[in-house]
Amino acid sequence: SMNKFGVHALVWSGSWEAEKCEYAVSSTKEAGYDIIELPAFEPAEMDIGALQKALEANEVEATFSLGLGFHNDINSEDPDSVARGEATLNDALSMARDLGGKYLGGVIFSALAPYDHQPTAVSRANSQAVIGRLADKAKASGITVGLEFVNRYESNLLNTSAQTVEYIREVGSDNLVVHLDSYHMNIEENDFRQPVVDAGDLLGYVHIGENHRGYLGQGHVNFPELFQALVDAEYDGVITFESFSSKVVDDNLTTTLRIWRDMWDNSMDLAVQARRFMGEEMAKAGAK
Ligand code: MN
């Protein structure tokens, strides 16, 4: 197929000193992937020079993702929180630019956290204003911005593909795309085809994850239906495998995502199996 395949960095490592950067990027290549998706929460904690070197040496591209927290939530009525969130997103954009990235996405429109209240008209408008400015800045650098809707326990603002399309239309930027994730679709959508149809031309990035975030095919996500929908939509963008285990720990992500269990302990075995699984599903769906 024309699609590029990626693997989330947390399959390999939760810390980013030089040798971990080299290990994660070279393992990405070795497992058969074109792209590594790097966490962009705290670029200052990562060895950007080592990443740059490893990406070039292994001819691997990087995409970038993050989720905001309550302290820097842009889906908030508190102007200080919104300003902190915008600064975080601008730092992430700089990191993507420095590493030659073409994509920045994730739960960047709200906190990635369990809200105990509905969004308000003001918090939503604040979110959209920041995302509109981020999309404009990113466009100047050739970087597309993706909004990853997530399940109700991880955001109160965007839980479905249709909601994400509506949010993007309201912002009015042509540099925003819908980012689908099968793990979240499994919880919030009716099936795995309609969200692809709902996203339409705005579909720009796909996360492939099992319902328990472990090995693909062991759980109950209807991957044949999803891959058929992607092929039918002639989706030619990035498809990234996302999986988490308590084996690989990142302070930002593993507690936020409630990764309490060891879903796997051999990163390479997991990544190779996932790459084969996704390729086979694409082929079964008739991808050219
Ligand atoms: Mn995801």
mmCIF file of C-alpha atoms and ligand atoms in Angstrom:
data_model
loop_
_atom_site.group_PDB
_atom_site.id
_atom_site.type_symbol
_atom_site.label_atom_id
_atom_site.label_comp_id
_atom_site.label_asym_id
_atom_site.label_seq_id
_atom_site.Cartn_x
_atom_site.Cartn_y
_atom_site.Cartn_z
ATOM 1 C CA SER A 1 0.000 0.000 0.000
ATOM 2 C CA MET A 2 0.957 3.679 -0.245
ATOM 3 C CA ASN A 3 0.592 4.128 3.485
ATOM 4 C CA LYS A 4 3.552 4.696 5.722
ATOM 5 C CA PHE A 5 3.578 2.677 8.932
ATOM 6 C CA GLY A 6 4.681 4.007 12.273
ATOM 7 C CA VAL A 7 5.244 2.728 15.775
ATOM 8 C CA HIS A 8 4.755 4.685 18.984
ATOM 9 C CA ALA A 9 8.019 5.358 20.823
ATOM 10 C CA LEU A 10 6.656 3.956 24.094
ATOM 11 C CA VAL A 11 6.884 0.492 22.534
ATOM 12 C CA TRP A 12 10.646 0.946 22.933
ATOM 13 C CA SER A 13 11.477 3.380 25.682
ATOM 14 C CA GLY A 14 10.101 5.796 28.240
ATOM 15 C CA SER A 15 13.253 7.873 28.637
ATOM 16 C CA TRP A 16 15.244 9.767 26.047
ATOM 17 C CA GLU A 17 18.938 9.913 26.853
ATOM 18 C CA ALA A 18 21.238 9.427 23.841
ATOM 19 C CA GLU A 19 21.514 5.627 23.893
ATOM 20 C CA LYS A 20 17.735 5.196 24.301
ATOM 21 C CA CYS A 21 17.149 7.504 21.330
ATOM 22 C CA GLU A 22 19.487 5.421 19.184
ATOM 23 C CA TYR A 23 17.937 2.145 20.420
ATOM 24 C CA ALA A 24 14.332 3.268 19.783
ATOM 25 C CA VAL A 25 14.970 4.650 16.304
ATOM 26 C CA SER A 26 17.123 1.756 15.081
ATOM 27 C CA SER A 27 14.605 -0.742 16.509
ATOM 28 C CA THR A 28 11.813 1.055 14.641
ATOM 29 C CA LYS A 29 13.715 0.483 11.403
ATOM 30 C CA GLU A 30 14.635 -3.097 12.291
ATOM 31 C CA ALA A 31 10.983 -3.970 12.998
ATOM 32 C CA GLY A 32 9.984 -2.778 9.520
ATOM 33 C CA TYR A 33 8.540 0.670 10.180
ATOM 34 C CA ASP A 34 9.030 3.986 8.334
ATOM 35 C CA ILE A 35 8.088 6.249 11.209
ATOM 36 C CA ILE A 36 8.556 6.596 14.966
ATOM 37 C CA GLU A 37 5.937 8.631 16.839
ATOM 38 C CA LEU A 38 7.734 10.597 19.530
ATOM 39 C CA PRO A 39 6.165 12.034 22.693
ATOM 40 C CA ALA A 40 6.416 15.835 22.660
ATOM 41 C CA PHE A 41 5.369 16.692 26.240
ATOM 42 C CA GLU A 42 8.773 17.814 27.437
ATOM 43 C CA PRO A 43 11.287 18.322 24.637
ATOM 44 C CA ALA A 44 13.755 19.713 27.177
ATOM 45 C CA GLU A 45 13.989 16.245 28.779
ATOM 46 C CA MET A 46 14.960 14.589 25.483
ATOM 47 C CA ASP A 47 18.286 14.395 23.687
ATOM 48 C CA ILE A 48 17.183 16.145 20.495
ATOM 49 C CA GLY A 49 20.656 15.978 18.950
ATOM 50 C CA ALA A 50 20.823 12.215 19.446
ATOM 51 C CA LEU A 51 17.342 11.822 17.976
ATOM 52 C CA GLN A 52 18.288 13.896 14.943
ATOM 53 C CA LYS A 53 21.379 11.782 14.371
ATOM 54 C CA ALA A 54 19.519 8.478 14.806
ATOM 55 C CA LEU A 55 16.657 9.506 12.499
ATOM 56 C CA GLU A 56 19.099 10.453 9.752
ATOM 57 C CA ALA A 57 21.317 7.386 10.180
ATOM 58 C CA ASN A 58 18.347 4.989 10.078
ATOM 59 C CA GLU A 59 16.287 6.910 7.476
ATOM 60 C CA VAL A 60 13.336 6.954 9.851
ATOM 61 C CA GLU A 61 10.829 9.836 9.944
ATOM 62 C CA ALA A 62 9.344 11.164 13.160
ATOM 63 C CA THR A 63 5.816 12.244 13.982
ATOM 64 C CA PHE A 64 4.951 13.937 17.266
ATOM 65 C CA SER A 65 2.147 13.649 19.775
ATOM 66 C CA LEU A 66 1.181 14.787 23.218
ATOM 67 C CA GLY A 67 -1.724 15.331 25.556
ATOM 68 C CA LEU A 68 -2.189 18.384 27.747
ATOM 69 C CA GLY A 69 -2.843 18.188 31.500
ATOM 70 C CA PHE A 70 -5.147 20.083 33.833
ATOM 71 C CA HIS A 71 -2.286 22.464 34.685
ATOM 72 C CA ASN A 72 -1.945 23.511 31.028
ATOM 73 C CA ASP A 73 -5.429 22.801 29.718
ATOM 74 C CA ILE A 74 -6.559 25.038 26.835
ATOM 75 C CA ASN A 75 -10.124 23.705 27.226
ATOM 76 C CA SER A 76 -10.411 25.878 30.325
ATOM 77 C CA GLU A 77 -11.902 29.192 31.413
ATOM 78 C CA ASP A 78 -8.657 30.068 33.233
ATOM 79 C CA PRO A 79 -6.520 32.308 30.992
ATOM 80 C CA ASP A 80 -3.308 31.276 32.797
ATOM 81 C CA SER A 81 -3.965 27.581 32.137
ATOM 82 C CA VAL A 82 -4.756 28.354 28.496
ATOM 83 C CA ALA A 83 -1.533 30.351 28.143
ATOM 84 C CA ARG A 84 0.510 27.515 29.668
ATOM 85 C CA GLY A 85 -1.111 25.075 27.246
ATOM 86 C CA GLU A 86 -0.358 27.258 24.259
ATOM 87 C CA ALA A 87 3.292 27.494 25.379
ATOM 88 C CA THR A 88 3.457 23.684 25.687
ATOM 89 C CA LEU A 89 2.017 23.275 22.189
ATOM 90 C CA ASN A 90 4.433 25.826 20.748
ATOM 91 C CA ASP A 91 7.359 23.961 22.346
ATOM 92 C CA ALA A 92 6.092 20.713 20.822
ATOM 93 C CA LEU A 93 5.822 22.413 17.438
ATOM 94 C CA SER A 94 9.407 23.636 17.744
ATOM 95 C CA MET A 95 10.560 20.109 18.535
ATOM 96 C CA ALA A 96 8.727 18.747 15.493
ATOM 97 C CA ARG A 97 10.248 21.468 13.313
ATOM 98 C CA ASP A 98 13.768 20.820 14.656
ATOM 99 C CA LEU A 99 13.458 17.117 13.829
ATOM 100 C CA GLY A 100 12.018 17.591 10.342
ATOM 101 C CA GLY A 101 8.546 16.437 11.378
ATOM 102 C CA LYS A 102 5.470 16.734 9.199
ATOM 103 C CA TYR A 103 2.845 15.848 11.811
ATOM 104 C CA LEU A 104 1.936 17.005 15.317
ATOM 105 C CA GLY A 105 -1.149 15.543 16.949
ATOM 106 C CA GLY A 106 -2.769 14.007 19.970
ATOM 107 C CA VAL A 107 -5.020 15.252 22.722
ATOM 108 C CA ILE A 108 -3.874 18.811 22.147
ATOM 109 C CA PHE A 109 -7.362 20.368 22.283
ATOM 110 C CA SER A 110 -7.940 19.566 25.972
ATOM 111 C CA ALA A 111 -6.367 17.845 28.924
ATOM 112 C CA LEU A 112 -5.773 14.107 28.558
ATOM 113 C CA ALA A 113 -7.455 13.444 31.866
ATOM 114 C CA PRO A 114 -10.745 12.444 33.517
ATOM 115 C CA TYR A 115 -12.866 15.609 33.709
ATOM 116 C CA ASP A 116 -15.622 15.845 36.296
ATOM 117 C CA HIS A 117 -17.574 18.502 34.385
ATOM 118 C CA GLN A 118 -18.845 19.368 30.912
ATOM 119 C CA PRO A 119 -16.838 21.705 28.704
ATOM 120 C CA THR A 120 -18.294 25.241 28.631
ATOM 121 C CA ALA A 121 -18.814 27.554 25.656
ATOM 122 C CA VAL A 122 -15.885 29.620 26.935
ATOM 123 C CA SER A 123 -13.510 26.672 27.457
ATOM 124 C CA ARG A 124 -14.341 25.319 23.996
ATOM 125 C CA ALA A 125 -13.779 28.723 22.378
ATOM 126 C CA ASN A 126 -10.432 29.051 24.190
ATOM 127 C CA SER A 127 -9.390 25.637 22.909
ATOM 128 C CA GLN A 128 -10.382 26.504 19.349
ATOM 129 C CA ALA A 129 -8.581 29.858 19.405
ATOM 130 C CA VAL A 130 -5.306 28.235 20.495
ATOM 131 C CA ILE A 131 -5.651 25.361 18.033
ATOM 132 C CA GLY A 132 -6.363 27.814 15.212
ATOM 133 C CA ARG A 133 -3.158 29.739 15.994
ATOM 134 C CA LEU A 134 -1.161 26.504 16.318
ATOM 135 C CA ALA A 135 -2.480 25.272 12.957
ATOM 136 C CA ASP A 136 -1.426 28.533 11.279
ATOM 137 C CA LYS A 137 2.091 28.417 12.764
ATOM 138 C CA ALA A 138 2.474 24.748 11.896
ATOM 139 C CA LYS A 139 1.348 25.345 8.332
ATOM 140 C CA ALA A 140 4.181 27.835 7.838
ATOM 141 C CA SER A 141 6.573 24.949 8.672
ATOM 142 C CA GLY A 142 4.799 22.350 6.562
ATOM 143 C CA ILE A 143 3.524 20.516 9.647
ATOM 144 C CA THR A 144 -0.041 19.165 9.747
ATOM 145 C CA VAL A 145 -1.899 19.315 13.070
ATOM 146 C CA GLY A 146 -4.115 16.398 14.089
ATOM 147 C CA LEU A 147 -6.847 16.203 16.711
ATOM 148 C CA GLU A 148 -7.067 12.764 18.312
ATOM 149 C CA PHE A 149 -10.480 12.294 19.826
ATOM 150 C CA VAL A 150 -10.386 9.993 22.825
ATOM 151 C CA ASN A 151 -12.783 8.195 25.116
ATOM 152 C CA ARG A 152 -14.885 9.892 27.792
ATOM 153 C CA TYR A 153 -12.447 9.048 30.588
ATOM 154 C CA GLU A 154 -9.615 10.926 28.855
ATOM 155 C CA SER A 155 -11.378 14.071 27.584
ATOM 156 C CA ASN A 156 -14.762 15.784 27.888
ATOM 157 C CA LEU A 157 -14.450 17.723 24.605
ATOM 158 C CA LEU A 158 -13.969 15.381 21.615
ATOM 159 C CA ASN A 159 -15.040 11.732 21.951
ATOM 160 C CA THR A 160 -16.077 10.908 18.377
ATOM 161 C CA SER A 161 -15.032 11.465 14.787
ATOM 162 C CA ALA A 162 -18.159 13.539 14.030
ATOM 163 C CA GLN A 163 -17.506 15.846 17.002
ATOM 164 C CA THR A 164 -13.931 16.328 15.811
ATOM 165 C CA VAL A 165 -15.069 17.243 12.294
ATOM 166 C CA GLU A 166 -17.501 19.798 13.753
ATOM 167 C CA TYR A 167 -14.753 21.338 15.917
ATOM 168 C CA ILE A 168 -12.400 21.594 12.930
ATOM 169 C CA ARG A 169 -15.062 23.194 10.699
ATOM 170 C CA GLU A 170 -15.731 25.788 13.403
ATOM 171 C CA VAL A 171 -12.012 26.642 13.638
ATOM 172 C CA GLY A 172 -11.917 26.977 9.869
ATOM 173 C CA SER A 173 -8.249 26.058 9.325
ATOM 174 C CA ASP A 174 -7.240 23.931 6.343
ATOM 175 C CA ASN A 175 -4.264 22.581 8.318
ATOM 176 C CA LEU A 176 -6.240 20.499 10.829
ATOM 177 C CA VAL A 177 -7.048 16.805 10.413
ATOM 178 C CA VAL A 178 -8.977 14.111 12.263
ATOM 179 C CA HIS A 179 -6.784 11.568 14.038
ATOM 180 C CA LEU A 180 -8.543 8.221 14.550
ATOM 181 C CA ASP A 181 -7.567 5.688 17.210
ATOM 182 C CA SER A 182 -9.186 2.244 17.223
ATOM 183 C CA TYR A 183 -8.778 1.949 21.004
ATOM 184 C CA HIS A 184 -10.964 5.027 21.563
ATOM 185 C CA MET A 185 -13.352 4.257 18.680
ATOM 186 C CA ASN A 186 -13.996 0.902 20.352
ATOM 187 C CA ILE A 187 -15.391 2.675 23.410
ATOM 188 C CA GLU A 188 -17.308 5.576 21.859
ATOM 189 C CA GLU A 189 -18.338 4.764 18.274
ATOM 190 C CA ASN A 190 -21.043 2.402 16.940
ATOM 191 C CA ASP A 191 -18.608 0.548 14.691
ATOM 192 C CA PHE A 192 -15.230 0.951 12.971
ATOM 193 C CA ARG A 193 -16.455 2.050 9.523
ATOM 194 C CA GLN A 194 -18.691 5.031 10.220
ATOM 195 C CA PRO A 195 -15.967 7.095 11.991
ATOM 196 C CA VAL A 196 -13.816 6.808 8.849
ATOM 197 C CA VAL A 197 -16.794 7.909 6.726
ATOM 198 C CA ASP A 198 -17.566 10.748 9.165
ATOM 199 C CA ALA A 199 -13.990 12.032 8.981
ATOM 200 C CA GLY A 200 -14.122 12.035 5.170
ATOM 201 C CA ASP A 201 -11.469 14.207 3.559
ATOM 202 C CA LEU A 202 -10.390 15.430 6.987
ATOM 203 C CA LEU A 203 -8.975 12.028 7.958
ATOM 204 C CA GLY A 204 -5.237 12.556 8.388
ATOM 205 C CA TYR A 205 -3.715 10.094 10.859
ATOM 206 C CA VAL A 206 -4.603 6.694 12.306
ATOM 207 C CA HIS A 207 -3.606 4.925 15.527
ATOM 208 C CA ILE A 208 -4.014 1.167 15.589
ATOM 209 C CA GLY A 209 -4.410 -0.191 19.100
ATOM 210 C CA GLU A 210 -6.116 -3.225 20.607
ATOM 211 C CA ASN A 211 -8.905 -2.738 23.161
ATOM 212 C CA HIS A 212 -6.429 -3.578 25.970
ATOM 213 C CA ARG A 213 -3.541 -1.813 24.208
ATOM 214 C CA GLY A 214 -1.547 -5.046 23.914
ATOM 215 C CA TYR A 215 -0.850 -7.445 21.018
ATOM 216 C CA LEU A 216 -2.987 -6.799 17.917
ATOM 217 C CA GLY A 217 -5.482 -9.575 17.260
ATOM 218 C CA GLN A 218 -5.639 -10.803 20.859
ATOM 219 C CA GLY A 219 -8.522 -8.522 21.794
ATOM 220 C CA HIS A 220 -11.888 -7.783 20.244
ATOM 221 C CA VAL A 221 -11.335 -4.678 18.075
ATOM 222 C CA ASN A 222 -12.874 -5.333 14.637
ATOM 223 C CA PHE A 223 -9.721 -4.657 12.639
ATOM 224 C CA PRO A 224 -11.022 -6.168 9.366
ATOM 225 C CA GLU A 225 -13.872 -3.630 9.388
ATOM 226 C CA LEU A 226 -11.533 -0.715 10.145
ATOM 227 C CA PHE A 227 -8.900 -1.595 7.535
ATOM 228 C CA GLN A 228 -11.624 -2.186 4.936
ATOM 229 C CA ALA A 229 -13.016 1.264 5.681
ATOM 230 C CA LEU A 230 -9.554 2.818 5.317
ATOM 231 C CA VAL A 231 -8.938 1.071 1.999
ATOM 232 C CA ASP A 232 -12.438 1.970 0.721
ATOM 233 C CA ALA A 233 -11.797 5.611 1.675
ATOM 234 C CA GLU A 234 -8.500 5.448 -0.249
ATOM 235 C CA TYR A 235 -6.741 6.646 2.891
ATOM 236 C CA ASP A 236 -3.066 7.040 1.991
ATOM 237 C CA GLY A 237 -1.771 8.600 5.205
ATOM 238 C CA VAL A 238 0.212 7.331 8.171
ATOM 239 C CA ILE A 239 -0.923 4.287 10.169
ATOM 240 C CA THR A 240 0.789 4.017 13.540
ATOM 241 C CA PHE A 241 0.777 1.105 15.963
ATOM 242 C CA GLU A 242 0.229 2.182 19.536
ATOM 243 C CA SER A 243 0.710 -0.136 22.492
ATOM 244 C CA PHE A 244 1.626 0.336 26.100
ATOM 245 C CA SER A 245 2.832 -1.940 28.861
ATOM 246 C CA SER A 246 3.963 -1.288 32.403
ATOM 247 C CA LYS A 247 7.221 -2.835 31.148
ATOM 248 C CA VAL A 248 8.139 0.493 29.527
ATOM 249 C CA VAL A 249 7.406 3.415 31.830
ATOM 250 C CA ASP A 250 7.126 7.099 31.039
ATOM 251 C CA ASP A 251 6.076 9.331 33.937
ATOM 252 C CA ASN A 252 3.806 11.452 31.735
ATOM 253 C CA LEU A 253 2.032 8.721 29.840
ATOM 254 C CA THR A 254 1.830 5.495 31.749
ATOM 255 C CA THR A 255 -0.040 6.860 34.745
ATOM 256 C CA THR A 256 -2.206 9.171 32.621
ATOM 257 C CA LEU A 257 -3.232 6.235 30.418
ATOM 258 C CA ARG A 258 -3.644 3.826 33.367
ATOM 259 C CA ILE A 259 -1.076 1.342 32.108
ATOM 260 C CA TRP A 260 -0.993 -0.811 35.220
ATOM 261 C CA ARG A 261 -0.515 -4.216 33.623
ATOM 262 C CA ASP A 262 2.324 -5.911 31.765
ATOM 263 C CA MET A 263 0.662 -6.447 28.393
ATOM 264 C CA TRP A 264 3.979 -7.559 26.883
ATOM 265 C CA ASP A 265 7.635 -7.662 27.763
ATOM 266 C CA ASN A 266 9.408 -8.099 24.418
ATOM 267 C CA SER A 267 9.230 -4.833 22.465
ATOM 268 C CA MET A 268 10.714 -6.224 19.249
ATOM 269 C CA ASP A 269 8.446 -9.271 19.160
ATOM 270 C CA LEU A 270 5.417 -7.027 19.727
ATOM 271 C CA ALA A 271 6.424 -4.505 17.047
ATOM 272 C CA VAL A 272 7.270 -7.103 14.410
ATOM 273 C CA GLN A 273 3.971 -8.922 15.003
ATOM 274 C CA ALA A 274 2.021 -5.643 14.774
ATOM 275 C CA ARG A 275 3.719 -4.611 11.518
ATOM 276 C CA ARG A 276 2.914 -8.004 9.983
ATOM 277 C CA PHE A 277 -0.687 -7.847 11.298
ATOM 278 C CA MET A 278 -1.328 -4.383 9.814
ATOM 279 C CA GLY A 279 0.211 -5.327 6.459
ATOM 280 C CA GLU A 280 -1.904 -8.475 6.292
ATOM 281 C CA GLU A 281 -5.098 -6.598 7.180
ATOM 282 C CA MET A 282 -4.382 -4.001 4.471
ATOM 283 C CA ALA A 283 -3.761 -6.744 1.931
ATOM 284 C CA LYS A 284 -6.951 -8.618 2.922
ATOM 285 C CA ALA A 285 -8.874 -5.372 2.481
ATOM 286 C CA GLY A 286 -7.558 -5.114 -1.063
ATOM 287 C CA ALA A 287 -4.989 -2.344 -0.612
ATOM 288 C CA LYS A 288 -2.839 -1.758 -3.667
HETATM 289 MN MN MN B 1 -3.781 7.068 20.274
#
